[in-house]
Tab-separated table of C-alpha atoms in Angstrom:
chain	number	residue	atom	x	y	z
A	1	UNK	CA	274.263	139.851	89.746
A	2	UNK	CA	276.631	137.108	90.764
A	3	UNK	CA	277.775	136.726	86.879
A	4	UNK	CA	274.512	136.673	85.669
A	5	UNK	CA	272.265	139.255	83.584
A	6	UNK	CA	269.267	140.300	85.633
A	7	UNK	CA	267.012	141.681	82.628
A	8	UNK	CA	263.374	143.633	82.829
A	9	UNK	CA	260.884	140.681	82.967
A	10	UNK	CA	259.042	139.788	79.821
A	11	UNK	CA	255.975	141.226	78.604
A	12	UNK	CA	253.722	137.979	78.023
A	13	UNK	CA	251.985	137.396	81.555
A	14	UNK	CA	248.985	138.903	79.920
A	15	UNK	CA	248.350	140.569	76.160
A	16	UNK	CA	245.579	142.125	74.824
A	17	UNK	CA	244.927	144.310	71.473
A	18	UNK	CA	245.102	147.799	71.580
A	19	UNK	CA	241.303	148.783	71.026
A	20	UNK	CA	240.645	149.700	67.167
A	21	UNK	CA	244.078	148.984	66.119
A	22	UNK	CA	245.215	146.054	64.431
A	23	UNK	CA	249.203	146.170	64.562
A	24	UNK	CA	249.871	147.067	68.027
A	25	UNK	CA	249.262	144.997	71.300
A	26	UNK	CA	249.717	145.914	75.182
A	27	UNK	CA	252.022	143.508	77.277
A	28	UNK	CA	252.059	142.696	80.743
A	29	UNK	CA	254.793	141.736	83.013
A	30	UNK	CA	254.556	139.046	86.274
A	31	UNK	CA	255.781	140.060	89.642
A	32	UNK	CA	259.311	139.914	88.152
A	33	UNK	CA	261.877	137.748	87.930
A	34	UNK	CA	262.080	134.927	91.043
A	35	UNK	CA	263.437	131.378	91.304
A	36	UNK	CA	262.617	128.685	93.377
A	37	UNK	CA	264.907	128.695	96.758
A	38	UNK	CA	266.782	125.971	98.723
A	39	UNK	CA	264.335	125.573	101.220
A	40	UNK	CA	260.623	124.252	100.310
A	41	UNK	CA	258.038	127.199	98.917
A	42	UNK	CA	261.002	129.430	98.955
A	43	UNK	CA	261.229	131.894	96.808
A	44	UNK	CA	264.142	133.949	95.919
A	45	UNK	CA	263.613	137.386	94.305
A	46	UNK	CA	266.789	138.843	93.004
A	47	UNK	CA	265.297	142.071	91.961
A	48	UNK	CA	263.170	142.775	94.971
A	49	UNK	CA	261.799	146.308	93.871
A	50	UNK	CA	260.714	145.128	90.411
A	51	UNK	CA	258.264	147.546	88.982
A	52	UNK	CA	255.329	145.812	87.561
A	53	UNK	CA	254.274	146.990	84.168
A	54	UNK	CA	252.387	147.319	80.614
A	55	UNK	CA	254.080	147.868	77.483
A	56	UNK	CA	252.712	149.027	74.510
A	57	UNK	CA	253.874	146.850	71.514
A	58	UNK	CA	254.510	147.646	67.589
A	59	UNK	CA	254.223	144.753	65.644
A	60	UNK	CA	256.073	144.606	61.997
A	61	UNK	CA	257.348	142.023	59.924
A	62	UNK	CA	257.088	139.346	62.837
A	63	UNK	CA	258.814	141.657	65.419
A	64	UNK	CA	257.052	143.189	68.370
A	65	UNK	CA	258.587	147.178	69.451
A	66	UNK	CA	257.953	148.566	72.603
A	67	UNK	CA	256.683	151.533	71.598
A	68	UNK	CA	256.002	152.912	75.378
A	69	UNK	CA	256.290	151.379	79.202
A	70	UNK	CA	253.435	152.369	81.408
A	71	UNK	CA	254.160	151.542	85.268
A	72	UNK	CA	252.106	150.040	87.295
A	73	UNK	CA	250.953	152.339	90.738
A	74	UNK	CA	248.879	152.088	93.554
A	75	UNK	CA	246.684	154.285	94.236
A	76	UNK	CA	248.626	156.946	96.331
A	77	UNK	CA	251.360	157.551	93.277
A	78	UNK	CA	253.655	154.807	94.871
A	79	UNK	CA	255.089	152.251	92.899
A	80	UNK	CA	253.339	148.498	92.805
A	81	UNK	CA	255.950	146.078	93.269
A	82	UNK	CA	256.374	142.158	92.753
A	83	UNK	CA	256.909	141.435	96.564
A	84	UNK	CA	254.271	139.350	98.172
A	85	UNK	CA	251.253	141.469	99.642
A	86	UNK	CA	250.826	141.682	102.905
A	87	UNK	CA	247.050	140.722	103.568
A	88	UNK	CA	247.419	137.721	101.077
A	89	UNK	CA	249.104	134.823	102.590
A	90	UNK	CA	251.017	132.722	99.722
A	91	UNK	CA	252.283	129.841	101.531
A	92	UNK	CA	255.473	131.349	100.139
A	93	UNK	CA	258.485	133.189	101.611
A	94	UNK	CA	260.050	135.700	99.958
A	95	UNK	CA	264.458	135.730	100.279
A	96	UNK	CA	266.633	137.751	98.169
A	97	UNK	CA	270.117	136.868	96.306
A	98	UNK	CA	271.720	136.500	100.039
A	99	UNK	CA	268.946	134.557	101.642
A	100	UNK	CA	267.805	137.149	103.618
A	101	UNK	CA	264.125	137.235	104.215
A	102	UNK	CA	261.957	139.657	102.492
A	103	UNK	CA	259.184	141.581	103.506
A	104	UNK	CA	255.556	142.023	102.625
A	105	UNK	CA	253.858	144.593	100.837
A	106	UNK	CA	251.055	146.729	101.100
A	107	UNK	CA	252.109	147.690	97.053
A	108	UNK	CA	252.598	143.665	96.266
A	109	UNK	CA	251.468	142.728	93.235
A	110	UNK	CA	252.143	139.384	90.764
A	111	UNK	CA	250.122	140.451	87.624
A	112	UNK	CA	248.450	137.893	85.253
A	113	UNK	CA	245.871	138.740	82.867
A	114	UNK	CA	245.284	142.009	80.914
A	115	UNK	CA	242.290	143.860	79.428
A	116	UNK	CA	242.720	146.794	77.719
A	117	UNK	CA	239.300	149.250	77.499
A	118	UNK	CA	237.882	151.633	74.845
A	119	UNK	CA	238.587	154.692	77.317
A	120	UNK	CA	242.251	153.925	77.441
A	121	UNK	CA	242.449	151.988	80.561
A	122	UNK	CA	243.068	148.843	81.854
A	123	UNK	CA	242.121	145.839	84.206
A	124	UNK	CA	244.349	143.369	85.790
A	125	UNK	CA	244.138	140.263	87.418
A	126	UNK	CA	246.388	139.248	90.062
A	127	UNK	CA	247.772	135.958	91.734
A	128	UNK	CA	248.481	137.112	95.049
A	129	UNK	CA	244.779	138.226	96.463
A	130	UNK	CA	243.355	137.556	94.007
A	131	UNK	CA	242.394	141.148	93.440
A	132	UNK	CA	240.964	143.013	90.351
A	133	UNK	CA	242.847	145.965	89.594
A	134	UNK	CA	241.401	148.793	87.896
A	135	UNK	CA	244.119	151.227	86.460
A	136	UNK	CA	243.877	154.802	84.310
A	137	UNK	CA	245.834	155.067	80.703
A	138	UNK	CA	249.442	155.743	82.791
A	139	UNK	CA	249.258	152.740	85.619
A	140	UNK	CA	247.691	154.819	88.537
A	141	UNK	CA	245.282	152.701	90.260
A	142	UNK	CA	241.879	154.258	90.120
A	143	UNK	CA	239.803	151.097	91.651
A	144	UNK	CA	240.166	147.532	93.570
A	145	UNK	CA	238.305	144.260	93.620
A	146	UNK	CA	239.085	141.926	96.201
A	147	UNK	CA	238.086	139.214	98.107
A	148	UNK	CA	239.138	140.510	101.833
A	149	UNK	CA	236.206	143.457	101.210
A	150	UNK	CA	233.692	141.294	99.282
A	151	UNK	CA	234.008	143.231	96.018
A	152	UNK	CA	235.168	139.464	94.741
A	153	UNK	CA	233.532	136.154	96.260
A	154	UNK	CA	236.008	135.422	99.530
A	155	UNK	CA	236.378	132.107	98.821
A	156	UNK	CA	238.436	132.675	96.243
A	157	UNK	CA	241.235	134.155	98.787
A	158	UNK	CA	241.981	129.965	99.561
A	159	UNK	CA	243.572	129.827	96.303
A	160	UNK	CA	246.464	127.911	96.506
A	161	UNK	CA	250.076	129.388	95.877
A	162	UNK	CA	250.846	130.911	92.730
A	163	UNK	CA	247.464	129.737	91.282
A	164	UNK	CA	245.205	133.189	91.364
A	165	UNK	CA	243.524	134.954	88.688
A	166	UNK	CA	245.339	133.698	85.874
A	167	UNK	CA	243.270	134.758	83.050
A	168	UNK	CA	240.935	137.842	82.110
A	169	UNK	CA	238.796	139.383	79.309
A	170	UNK	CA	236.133	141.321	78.751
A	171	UNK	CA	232.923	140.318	76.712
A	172	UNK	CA	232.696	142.008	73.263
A	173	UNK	CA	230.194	144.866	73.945
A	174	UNK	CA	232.878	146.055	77.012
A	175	UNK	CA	230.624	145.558	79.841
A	176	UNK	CA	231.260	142.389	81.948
A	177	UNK	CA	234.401	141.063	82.683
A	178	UNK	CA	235.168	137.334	83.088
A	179	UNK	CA	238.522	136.128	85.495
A	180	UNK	CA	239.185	132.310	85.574
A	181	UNK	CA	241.166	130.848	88.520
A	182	UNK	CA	244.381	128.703	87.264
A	183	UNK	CA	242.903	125.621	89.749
A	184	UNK	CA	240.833	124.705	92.302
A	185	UNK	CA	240.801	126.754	95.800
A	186	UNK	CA	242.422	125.434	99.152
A	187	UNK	CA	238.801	124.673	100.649
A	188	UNK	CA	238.721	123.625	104.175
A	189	UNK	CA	238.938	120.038	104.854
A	190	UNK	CA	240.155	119.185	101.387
A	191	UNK	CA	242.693	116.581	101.421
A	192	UNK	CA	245.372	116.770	99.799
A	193	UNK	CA	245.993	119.438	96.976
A	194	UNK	CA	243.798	121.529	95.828
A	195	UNK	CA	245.764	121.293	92.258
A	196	UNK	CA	244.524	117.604	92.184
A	197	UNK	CA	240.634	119.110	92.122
A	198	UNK	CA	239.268	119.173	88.719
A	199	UNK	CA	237.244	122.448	89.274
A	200	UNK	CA	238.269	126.405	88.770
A	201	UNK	CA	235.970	129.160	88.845
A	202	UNK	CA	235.285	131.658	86.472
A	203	UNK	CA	234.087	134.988	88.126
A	204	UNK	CA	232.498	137.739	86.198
A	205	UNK	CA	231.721	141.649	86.846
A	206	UNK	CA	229.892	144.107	85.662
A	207	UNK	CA	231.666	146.612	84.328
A	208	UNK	CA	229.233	149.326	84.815
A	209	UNK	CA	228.067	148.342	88.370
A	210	UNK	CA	230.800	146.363	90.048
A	211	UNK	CA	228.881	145.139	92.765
A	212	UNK	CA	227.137	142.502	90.329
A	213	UNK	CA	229.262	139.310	90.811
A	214	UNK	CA	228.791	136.099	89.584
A	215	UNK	CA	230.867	132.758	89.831
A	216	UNK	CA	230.694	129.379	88.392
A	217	UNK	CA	232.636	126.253	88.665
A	218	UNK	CA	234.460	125.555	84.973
A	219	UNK	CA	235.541	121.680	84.918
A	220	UNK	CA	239.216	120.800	84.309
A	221	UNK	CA	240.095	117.950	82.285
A	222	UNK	CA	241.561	115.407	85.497
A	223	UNK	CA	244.421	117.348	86.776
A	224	UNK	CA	244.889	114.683	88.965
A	225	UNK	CA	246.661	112.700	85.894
A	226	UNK	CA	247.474	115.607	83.490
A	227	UNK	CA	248.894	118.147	85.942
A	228	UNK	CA	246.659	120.810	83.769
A	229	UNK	CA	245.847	124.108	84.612
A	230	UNK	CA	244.049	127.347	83.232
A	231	UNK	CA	246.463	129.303	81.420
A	232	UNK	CA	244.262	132.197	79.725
A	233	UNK	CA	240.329	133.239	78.548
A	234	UNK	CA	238.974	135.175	75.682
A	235	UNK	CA	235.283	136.314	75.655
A	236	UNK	CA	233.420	135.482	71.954
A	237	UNK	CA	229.708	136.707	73.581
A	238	UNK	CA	228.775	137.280	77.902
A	239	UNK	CA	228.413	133.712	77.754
A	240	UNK	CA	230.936	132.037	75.632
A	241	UNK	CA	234.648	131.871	75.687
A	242	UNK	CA	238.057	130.380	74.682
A	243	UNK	CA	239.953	128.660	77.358
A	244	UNK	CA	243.717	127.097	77.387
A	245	UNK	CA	244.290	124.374	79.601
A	246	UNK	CA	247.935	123.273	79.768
A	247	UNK	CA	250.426	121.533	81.732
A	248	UNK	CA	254.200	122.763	82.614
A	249	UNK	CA	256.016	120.515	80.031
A	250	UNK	CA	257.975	121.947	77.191
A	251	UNK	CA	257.756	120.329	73.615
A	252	UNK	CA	257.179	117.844	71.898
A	253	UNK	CA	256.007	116.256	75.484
A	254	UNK	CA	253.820	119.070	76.212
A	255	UNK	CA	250.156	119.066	76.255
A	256	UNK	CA	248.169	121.941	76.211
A	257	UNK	CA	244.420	122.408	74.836
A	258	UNK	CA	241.799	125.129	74.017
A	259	UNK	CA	238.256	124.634	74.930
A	260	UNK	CA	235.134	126.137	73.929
A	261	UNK	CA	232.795	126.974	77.050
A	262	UNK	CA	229.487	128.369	77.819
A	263	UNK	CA	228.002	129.256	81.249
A	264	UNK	CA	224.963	130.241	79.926
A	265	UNK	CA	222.905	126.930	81.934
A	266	UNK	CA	226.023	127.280	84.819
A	267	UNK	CA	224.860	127.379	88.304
A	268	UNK	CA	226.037	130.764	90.032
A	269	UNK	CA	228.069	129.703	93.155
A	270	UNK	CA	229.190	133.286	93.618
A	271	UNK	CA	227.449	135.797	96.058
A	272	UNK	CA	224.140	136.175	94.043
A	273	UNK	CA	223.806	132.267	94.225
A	274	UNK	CA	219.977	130.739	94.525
A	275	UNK	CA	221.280	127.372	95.611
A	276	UNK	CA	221.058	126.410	99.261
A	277	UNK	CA	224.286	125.666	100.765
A	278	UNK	CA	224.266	122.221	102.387
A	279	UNK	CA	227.039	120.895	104.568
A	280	UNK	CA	226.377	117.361	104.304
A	281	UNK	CA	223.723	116.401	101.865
A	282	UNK	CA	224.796	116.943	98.071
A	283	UNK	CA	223.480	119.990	96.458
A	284	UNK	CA	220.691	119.072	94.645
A	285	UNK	CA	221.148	118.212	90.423
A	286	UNK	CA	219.234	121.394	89.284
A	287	UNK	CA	221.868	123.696	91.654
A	288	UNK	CA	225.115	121.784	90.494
A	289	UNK	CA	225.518	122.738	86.995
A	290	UNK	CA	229.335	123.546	85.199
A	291	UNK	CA	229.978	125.463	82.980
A	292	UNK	CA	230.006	123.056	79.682
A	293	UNK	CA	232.863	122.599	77.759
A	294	UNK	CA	233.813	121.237	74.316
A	295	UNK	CA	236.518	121.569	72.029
A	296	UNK	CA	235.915	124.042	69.422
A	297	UNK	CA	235.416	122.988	65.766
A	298	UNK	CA	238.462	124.476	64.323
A	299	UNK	CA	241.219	123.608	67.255
């Protein structure tokens, strides 16, 4: 287009091992290629019906095959697509190669992290709702989380652009999962930006019953300064996990960290919370716990 190669997107927005084998991996596209536009949160999107997808992944001798592509669709048969979805407002607008504006999308999706399930299927976590995204072994969607329907806390629909759902795994024994926002939310009254805020959320689910929610505030190290934000999350236990915090530099000026954390004596903010919600006096110390966080032994 216009001299230059438009190729299919790359398959690291989310990875995650194929279940009981140990040389293959699934990868997971974004929302498709897009650059920033002329005029402020502008965003151009040169392929505009970019399938989403998952590809399946041989790895040998340091190079990764796709072995099979696995499109991503809604749960009517249509195609998902990378446009932004219509009930979740980005702050963004969509133009394509000729600046012409760009609808939304009922089928909108801008994929992130990736679990892959015993039974062949997978989750997803998305930037634009954020939404939770349940699909079968070839991409139909069988089931949807979301904050507009209270499936997922609401609050976490003030996320600020392009910083949803960033990472998600599931804990060892397959049963919960755990999504971490890449920053703070867009609360009301906040001044400023919410990317300044120094706390994201990590929201878990049960897998089994999906109506048991929990949340709980996971401390950034000062974004304010560093510019850092939540990149990914492994689970070690249903308490415990791995969790990169980086900025946007490239090397050898970039910095970007794993953490150990445990919610195990977190606070849960979510729906199930205990805490009384006070408007002008602070929470009190025994409702106000983070998740800790430590760097772990061997990073």
């Amino acid at each position: 287009m216009g001299g230059v190669a438009i190729k299919a997107s790359a398959h690291g927005s989310g990875i995650a091992a194929v279940p009981g084998v140990s040389d293959e991996i699934y990868g997971l596209t974004d929302r498709g290629p897009n650059v920033d536009g002329r005029a402020p949160n502008e965003r151009v999107f040169p392929v505009p019906d970019f399938q989403p997808h998952i590809a399946k992944l041989k790895l040998a001798d340091g190079v990764a095959t796709v072995e099979r592509t696995i499109p991503l669709r809604g749960s009517d048969g249509s195609p998902l697509v990378g446009l932004v979805d219509r009930q979740a407002n980005t702050g963004e607008s969509a133009v394509d190669l000729d600046g012409m504006p760009l609808p939304t999308s009922d089928y909108g999706v801008d994929p992130e992290g990736l679990v892959a399930t015993l039974d062949g299927n997978f989750w997803v976590s998305d930037e634009y709702g954020p939404y939770l995204i349940h699909f079968d072994a070839n991409g139909k969607e069988l089931e949807r989380l979301s904050p507009f329907d209270g499936t997922l806390p609401k609050e976490l629909s003030l996320r600020s652009p392009n910083r949803g759902m960033e990472g998600l795994t599931i804990s060892p024994d397959g049963t919960m999962l755990a999504g971490i926002m890449q920053s703070a939310l867009q609360t009301p009254g906040l001044q400023g930006s919410a990317k300044s805020v120094p706390l994201a959320r990590i929201v878990t689910v049960n897998v089994v019953d999906p109506q048991i929610v929990h949340e709980y505030l996971y401390p950034l190290a000062n974004p304010q300064d560093t510019d850092f934000a939540v990149s990914e999350i492994t689970a070690l236990s249903a308490t415990t996990f791995l969790v990169v915090e980086r900025d946007s530099k490239p090397a050898p000026n970039a910095n970007k960290k794993i953490y150990a954390v445990d919610i195990a004596g977190a606070t849960d903010v979510g729906p199930a919370r205990r805490c009384p919600v006070r408007r002008i006096s602070p929470t009190p110390a025994a409702c106000s716990s983070t998740a800790s966080r430590s760097k772990p032994p061997s990073v």
